[in-house]
Coordinates of C-alpha atoms in Angstrom, one line a residue:
X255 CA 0.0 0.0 0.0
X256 CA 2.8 2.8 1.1
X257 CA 3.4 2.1 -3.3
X258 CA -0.2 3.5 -4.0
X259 CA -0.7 7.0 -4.7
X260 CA -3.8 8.3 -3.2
X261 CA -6.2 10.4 -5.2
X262 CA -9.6 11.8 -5.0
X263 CA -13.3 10.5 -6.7
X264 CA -14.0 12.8 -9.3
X265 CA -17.5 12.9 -9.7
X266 CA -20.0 13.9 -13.1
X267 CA -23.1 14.4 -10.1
X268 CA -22.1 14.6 -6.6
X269 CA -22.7 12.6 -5.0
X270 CA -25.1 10.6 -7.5
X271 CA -22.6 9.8 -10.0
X272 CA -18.8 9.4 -10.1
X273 CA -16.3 9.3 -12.6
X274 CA -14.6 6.4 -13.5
X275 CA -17.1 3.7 -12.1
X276 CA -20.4 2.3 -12.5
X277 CA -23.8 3.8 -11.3
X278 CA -27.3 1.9 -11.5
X279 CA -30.0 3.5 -12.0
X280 CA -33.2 1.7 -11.2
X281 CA -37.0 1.3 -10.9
X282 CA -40.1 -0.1 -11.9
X283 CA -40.9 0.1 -15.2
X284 CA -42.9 3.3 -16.3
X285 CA -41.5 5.2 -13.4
X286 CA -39.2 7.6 -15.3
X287 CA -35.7 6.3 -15.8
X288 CA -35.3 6.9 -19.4
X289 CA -36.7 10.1 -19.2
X290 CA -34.3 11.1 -15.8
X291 CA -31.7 10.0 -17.8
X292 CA -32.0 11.8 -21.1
X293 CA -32.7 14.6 -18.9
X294 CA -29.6 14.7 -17.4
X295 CA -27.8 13.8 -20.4
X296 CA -29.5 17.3 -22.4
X297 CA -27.9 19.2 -19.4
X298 CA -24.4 17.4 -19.8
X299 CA -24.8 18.2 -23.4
X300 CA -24.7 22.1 -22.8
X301 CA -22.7 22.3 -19.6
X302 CA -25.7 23.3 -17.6
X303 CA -25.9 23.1 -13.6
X304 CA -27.2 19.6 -12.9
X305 CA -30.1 19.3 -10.2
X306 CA -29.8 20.7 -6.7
X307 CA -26.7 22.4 -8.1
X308 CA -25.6 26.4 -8.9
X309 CA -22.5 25.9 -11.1
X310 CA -22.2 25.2 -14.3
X311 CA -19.8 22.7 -15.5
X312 CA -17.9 22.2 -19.1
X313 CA -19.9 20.5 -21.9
X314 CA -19.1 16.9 -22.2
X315 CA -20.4 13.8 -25.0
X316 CA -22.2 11.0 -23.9
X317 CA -23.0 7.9 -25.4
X318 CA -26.5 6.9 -25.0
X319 CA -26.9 3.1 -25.9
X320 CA -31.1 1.8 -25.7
X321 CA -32.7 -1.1 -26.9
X322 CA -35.9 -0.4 -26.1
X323 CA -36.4 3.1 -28.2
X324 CA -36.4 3.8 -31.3
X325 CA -33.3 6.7 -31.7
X326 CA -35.7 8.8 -34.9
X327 CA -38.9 8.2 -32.9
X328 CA -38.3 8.1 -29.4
X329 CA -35.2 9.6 -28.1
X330 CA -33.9 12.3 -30.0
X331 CA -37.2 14.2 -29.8
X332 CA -37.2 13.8 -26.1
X333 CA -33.7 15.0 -26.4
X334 CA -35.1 18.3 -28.8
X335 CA -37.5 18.8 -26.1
X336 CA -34.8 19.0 -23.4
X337 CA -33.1 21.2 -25.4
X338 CA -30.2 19.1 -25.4
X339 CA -27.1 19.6 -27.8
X340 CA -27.4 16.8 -30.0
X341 CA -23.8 16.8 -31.5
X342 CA -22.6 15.5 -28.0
X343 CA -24.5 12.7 -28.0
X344 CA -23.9 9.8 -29.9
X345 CA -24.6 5.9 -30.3
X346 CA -23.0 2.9 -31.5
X347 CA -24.4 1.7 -34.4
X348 CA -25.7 -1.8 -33.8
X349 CA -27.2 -2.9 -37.5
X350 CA -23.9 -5.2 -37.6
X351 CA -24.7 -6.7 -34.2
X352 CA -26.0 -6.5 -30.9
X353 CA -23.6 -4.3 -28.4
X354 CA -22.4 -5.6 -25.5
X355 CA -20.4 -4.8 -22.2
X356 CA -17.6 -6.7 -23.5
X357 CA -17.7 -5.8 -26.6
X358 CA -14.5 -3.6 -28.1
X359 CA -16.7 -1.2 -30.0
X360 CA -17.5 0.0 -26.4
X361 CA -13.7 1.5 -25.6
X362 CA -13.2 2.3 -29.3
X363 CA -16.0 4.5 -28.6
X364 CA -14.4 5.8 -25.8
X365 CA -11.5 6.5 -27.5
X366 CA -12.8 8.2 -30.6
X367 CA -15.4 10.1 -29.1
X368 CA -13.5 11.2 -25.3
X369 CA -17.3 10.4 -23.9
X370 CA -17.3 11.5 -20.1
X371 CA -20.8 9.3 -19.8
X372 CA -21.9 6.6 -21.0
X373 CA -25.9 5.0 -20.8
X374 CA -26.9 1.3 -21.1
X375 CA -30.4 0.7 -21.4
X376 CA -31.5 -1.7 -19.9
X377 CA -28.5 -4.0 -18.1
X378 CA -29.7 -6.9 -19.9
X379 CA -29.6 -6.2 -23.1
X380 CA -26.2 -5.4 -22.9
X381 CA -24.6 -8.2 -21.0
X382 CA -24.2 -10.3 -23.8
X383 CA -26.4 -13.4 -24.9
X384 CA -23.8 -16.2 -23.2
X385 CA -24.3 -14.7 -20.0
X386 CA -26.9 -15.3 -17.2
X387 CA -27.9 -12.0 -15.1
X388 CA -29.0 -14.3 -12.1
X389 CA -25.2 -16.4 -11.7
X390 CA -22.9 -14.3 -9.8
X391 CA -19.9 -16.1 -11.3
X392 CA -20.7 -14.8 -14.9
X393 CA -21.9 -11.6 -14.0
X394 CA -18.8 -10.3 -11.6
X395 CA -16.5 -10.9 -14.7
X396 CA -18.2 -8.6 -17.1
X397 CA -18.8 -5.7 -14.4
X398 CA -15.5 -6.1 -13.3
X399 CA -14.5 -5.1 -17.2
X400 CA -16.7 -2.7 -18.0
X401 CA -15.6 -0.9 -14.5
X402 CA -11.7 -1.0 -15.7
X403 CA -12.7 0.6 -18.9
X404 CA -14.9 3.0 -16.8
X405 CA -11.3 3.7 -14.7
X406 CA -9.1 3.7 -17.8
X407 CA -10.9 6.6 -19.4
X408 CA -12.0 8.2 -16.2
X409 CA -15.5 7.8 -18.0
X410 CA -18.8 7.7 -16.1
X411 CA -21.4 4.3 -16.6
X412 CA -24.5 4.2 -15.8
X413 CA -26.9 1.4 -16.3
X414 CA -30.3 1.5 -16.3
X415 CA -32.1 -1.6 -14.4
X416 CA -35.5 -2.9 -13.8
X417 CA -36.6 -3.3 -10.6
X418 CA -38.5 -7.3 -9.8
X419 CA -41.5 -8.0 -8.1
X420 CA -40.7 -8.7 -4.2
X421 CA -43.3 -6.4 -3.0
X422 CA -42.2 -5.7 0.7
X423 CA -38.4 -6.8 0.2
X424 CA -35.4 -4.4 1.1
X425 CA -34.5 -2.2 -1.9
X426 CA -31.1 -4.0 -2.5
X427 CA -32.7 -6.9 -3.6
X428 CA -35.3 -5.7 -5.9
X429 CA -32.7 -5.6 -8.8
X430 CA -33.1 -8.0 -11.0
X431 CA -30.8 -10.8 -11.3
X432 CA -27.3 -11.0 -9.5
X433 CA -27.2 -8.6 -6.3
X434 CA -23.6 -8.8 -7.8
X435 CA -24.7 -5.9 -10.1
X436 CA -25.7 -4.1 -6.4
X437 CA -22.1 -5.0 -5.1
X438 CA -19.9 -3.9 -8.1
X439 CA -22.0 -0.7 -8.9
X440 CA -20.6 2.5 -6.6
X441 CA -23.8 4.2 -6.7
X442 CA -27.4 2.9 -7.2
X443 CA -30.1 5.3 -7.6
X444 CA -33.7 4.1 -7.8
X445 CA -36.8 6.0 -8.7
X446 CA -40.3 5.8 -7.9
X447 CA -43.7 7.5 -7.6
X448 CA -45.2 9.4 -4.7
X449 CA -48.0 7.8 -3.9
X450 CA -50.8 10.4 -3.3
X451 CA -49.3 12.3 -6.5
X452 CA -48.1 10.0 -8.7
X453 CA -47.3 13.0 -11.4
X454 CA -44.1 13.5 -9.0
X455 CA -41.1 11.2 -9.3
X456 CA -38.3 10.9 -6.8
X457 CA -34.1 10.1 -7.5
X458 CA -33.1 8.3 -4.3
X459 CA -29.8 7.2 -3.2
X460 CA -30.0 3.5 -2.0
X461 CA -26.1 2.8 -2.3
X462 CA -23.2 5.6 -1.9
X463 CA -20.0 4.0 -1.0
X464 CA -17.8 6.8 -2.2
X465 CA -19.3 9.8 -1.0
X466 CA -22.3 10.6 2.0
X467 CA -25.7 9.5 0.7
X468 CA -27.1 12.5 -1.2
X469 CA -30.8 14.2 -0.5
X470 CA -33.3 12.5 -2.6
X471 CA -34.4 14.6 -5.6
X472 CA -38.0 15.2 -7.2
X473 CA -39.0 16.3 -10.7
X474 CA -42.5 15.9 -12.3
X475 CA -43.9 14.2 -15.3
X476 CA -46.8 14.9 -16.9
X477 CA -49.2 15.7 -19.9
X478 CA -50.0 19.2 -19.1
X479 CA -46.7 20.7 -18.1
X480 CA -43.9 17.8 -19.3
X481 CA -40.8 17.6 -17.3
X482 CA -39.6 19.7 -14.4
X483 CA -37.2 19.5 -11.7
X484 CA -38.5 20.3 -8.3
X485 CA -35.7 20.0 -6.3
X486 CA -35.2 18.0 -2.8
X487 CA -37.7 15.8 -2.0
X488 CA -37.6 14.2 2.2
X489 CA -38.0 10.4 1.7
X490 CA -36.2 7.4 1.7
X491 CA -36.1 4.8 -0.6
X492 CA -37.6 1.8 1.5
X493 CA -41.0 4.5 1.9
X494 CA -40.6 5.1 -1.5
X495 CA -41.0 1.2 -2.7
X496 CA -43.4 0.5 -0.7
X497 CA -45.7 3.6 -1.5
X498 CA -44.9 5.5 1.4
X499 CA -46.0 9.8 1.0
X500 CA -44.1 12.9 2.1
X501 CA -44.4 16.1 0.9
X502 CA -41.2 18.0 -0.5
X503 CA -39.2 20.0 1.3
X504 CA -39.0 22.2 -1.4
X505 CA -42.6 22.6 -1.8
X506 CA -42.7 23.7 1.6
X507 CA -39.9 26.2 1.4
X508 CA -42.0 27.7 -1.5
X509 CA -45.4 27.5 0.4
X510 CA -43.3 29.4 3.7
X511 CA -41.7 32.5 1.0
X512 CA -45.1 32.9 -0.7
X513 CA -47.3 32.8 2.8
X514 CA -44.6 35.1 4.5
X515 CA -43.9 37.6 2.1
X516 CA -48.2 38.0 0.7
X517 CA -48.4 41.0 2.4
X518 CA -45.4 42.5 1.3
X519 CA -41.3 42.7 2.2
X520 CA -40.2 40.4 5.3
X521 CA -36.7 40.1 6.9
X522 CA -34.7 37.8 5.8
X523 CA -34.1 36.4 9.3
X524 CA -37.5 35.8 9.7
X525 CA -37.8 33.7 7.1
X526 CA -34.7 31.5 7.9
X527 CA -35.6 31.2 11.3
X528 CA -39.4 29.9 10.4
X529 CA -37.6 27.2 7.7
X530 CA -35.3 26.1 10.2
X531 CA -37.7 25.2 12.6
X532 CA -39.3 23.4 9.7
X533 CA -36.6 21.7 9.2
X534 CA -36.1 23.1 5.8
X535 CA -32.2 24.0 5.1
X536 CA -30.8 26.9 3.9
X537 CA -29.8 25.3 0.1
X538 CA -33.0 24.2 -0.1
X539 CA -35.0 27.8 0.8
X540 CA -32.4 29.7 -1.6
X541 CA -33.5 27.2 -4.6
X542 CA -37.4 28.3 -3.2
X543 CA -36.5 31.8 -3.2
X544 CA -35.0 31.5 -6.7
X545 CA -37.7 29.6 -8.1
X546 CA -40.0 32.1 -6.9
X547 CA -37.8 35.3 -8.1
X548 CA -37.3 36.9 -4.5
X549 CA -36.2 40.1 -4.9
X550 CA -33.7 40.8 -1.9
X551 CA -33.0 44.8 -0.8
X552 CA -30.8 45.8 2.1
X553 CA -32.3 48.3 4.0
X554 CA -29.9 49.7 7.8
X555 CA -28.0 46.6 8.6
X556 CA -30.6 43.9 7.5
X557 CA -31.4 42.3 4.5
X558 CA -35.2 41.8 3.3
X559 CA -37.1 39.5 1.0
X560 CA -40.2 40.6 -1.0
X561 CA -42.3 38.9 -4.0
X562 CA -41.7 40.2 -7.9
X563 CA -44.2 42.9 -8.6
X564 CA -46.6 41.6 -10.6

């Protein structure tokens, strides 16, 4: 060991997503996953902050790999919608074969393109057709692969996965097949519905060995308004599974600014002290405050918040 350098996790999403290893990303199907996904990946695309995040980061390509979607029909108009920059995302043409995990097109990719992410979805379309998802002993192999390539190119992997049917069971074993791919993934994120509003999905953390588990994250999905991130959401993942409610902390932060300030300007103090005996955190009441255009004025030696003029 004293022959090992030391170094830091680099991460695309802290602490969702780290460079240079593997990420699942899970859930029953319908829930969302693709859409999270592409989501994220339209953000990537133009170097936009990511979720829960202020700063903006440097543009990167992604490789998005499905074979479930059609790429004309399905996922570059989602893309288009997300406003993503399509020139940064790219696929591996599979008319001359199926791709898989082990396949060398995958780190010629890598190589050709400088991809920072890569997508593969779902896991088992990808793990090749000699190999069983549910036998640990063929499954460790190819993870154990695809995660040097994710190290040798300090490249980001996530795969998306289906969750099974164990109503009632812990989290970690609703994966399907091995709970191998559990073990060898770094992160696994799984997504769900809110039961009494099913419109709203949640991104919760359910494995985090590199970095503190991170705050689960919202956004809503609908007909009427589409996509939109709505920030922290207070619940964990076993609730989630098993249809458990809560309401978002960052719905809350909004109701407090809005019910505060409806009669006009209100010290900032105020306000902070009210969220904090909430519970509500600071991050999450300045996302409220800028999703709600808060105009802030100093007046003597305290600061003030009041609504946009209308």
């Amino acid at each position: 060991m004293s022959e090992i350098e030391s170094k830091e996790v680099d991460w695309l999403w802290y602490p969702f997503i780290p460079y240079g290893k593997i990420t699942i990303v899970q859930g029953d199907p319908g829930e969302g996953k693709t859409t999270f996904v592409l989501q994220l990946a339209a953000l990537l695309s133009n170097g936009a902050a990511l979720p829960c995040t202020e700063n903006e980061t440097e543009a990167i390509n992604i490789v998005y790999q499905t074979a479930e979607d059609g790429y004309e029909d399905t996922i570059k108009p989602r893309l288009e919608a997300a406003g993503a920059d399509c020139s940064k995302i790219m696929f591996i043409d599979e008319s001359v074969g199926p791709l898989s995990m082990s396949d060398e097109r995958l780190e010629k990719a890598l190589a050709e393109t400088g991809a920072r992410l890569i997508i593969l979805d779902p896991i088992q379309a990808y793990l090749g057709s000699d190999v069983d998802m549910h036998r640990a002993n063929e499954i460790r192999p190819v993870l154990n692969r695809l995660s040097s390539k994710a190290e040798s190119y300090n490249c980001a992997i996530v795969l998306i996965g289906h969750m099974n049917k164990a109503k009632g069971s812990k989290s970690t074993y609703r994966g399907l097949g091995s709970i191998d791919f559990q073990a060898t993934a770094r992160s696994v994120l799984i997504i769900g519905r809110v039961k009494d509003n099913p419109q709203i999905r949640v991104i919760a953390h359910d494995k985090s060995s590199l970095a503190p588990e991170g705050t689960s994250v919202a956004f809503e999905l609908c007909k009427d308004n589409g996509f939109k991130w709505l920030g922290h959401y207070d619940i964990s993942v076993d609730a989630l599974l098993s249809g458990g409610t809560s309401e978002s902390k960052q719905q809350m932060a909004e109701d407090l600014i809005e019910d505060m300030l409806k009669d006009g300007e209100v010290r900032q103090k105020e306000i902070w002290d009210k969220a904090s005996a909430m519970g509500i955190s600071k991050r999450v009441l300045d996302q409220a405050k800028k999703n709600l255009e808060v105009e802030s004025k100093r007046s003597g030696n305290a600061w003030y918040w009041k609504l946009p003029d209308l």
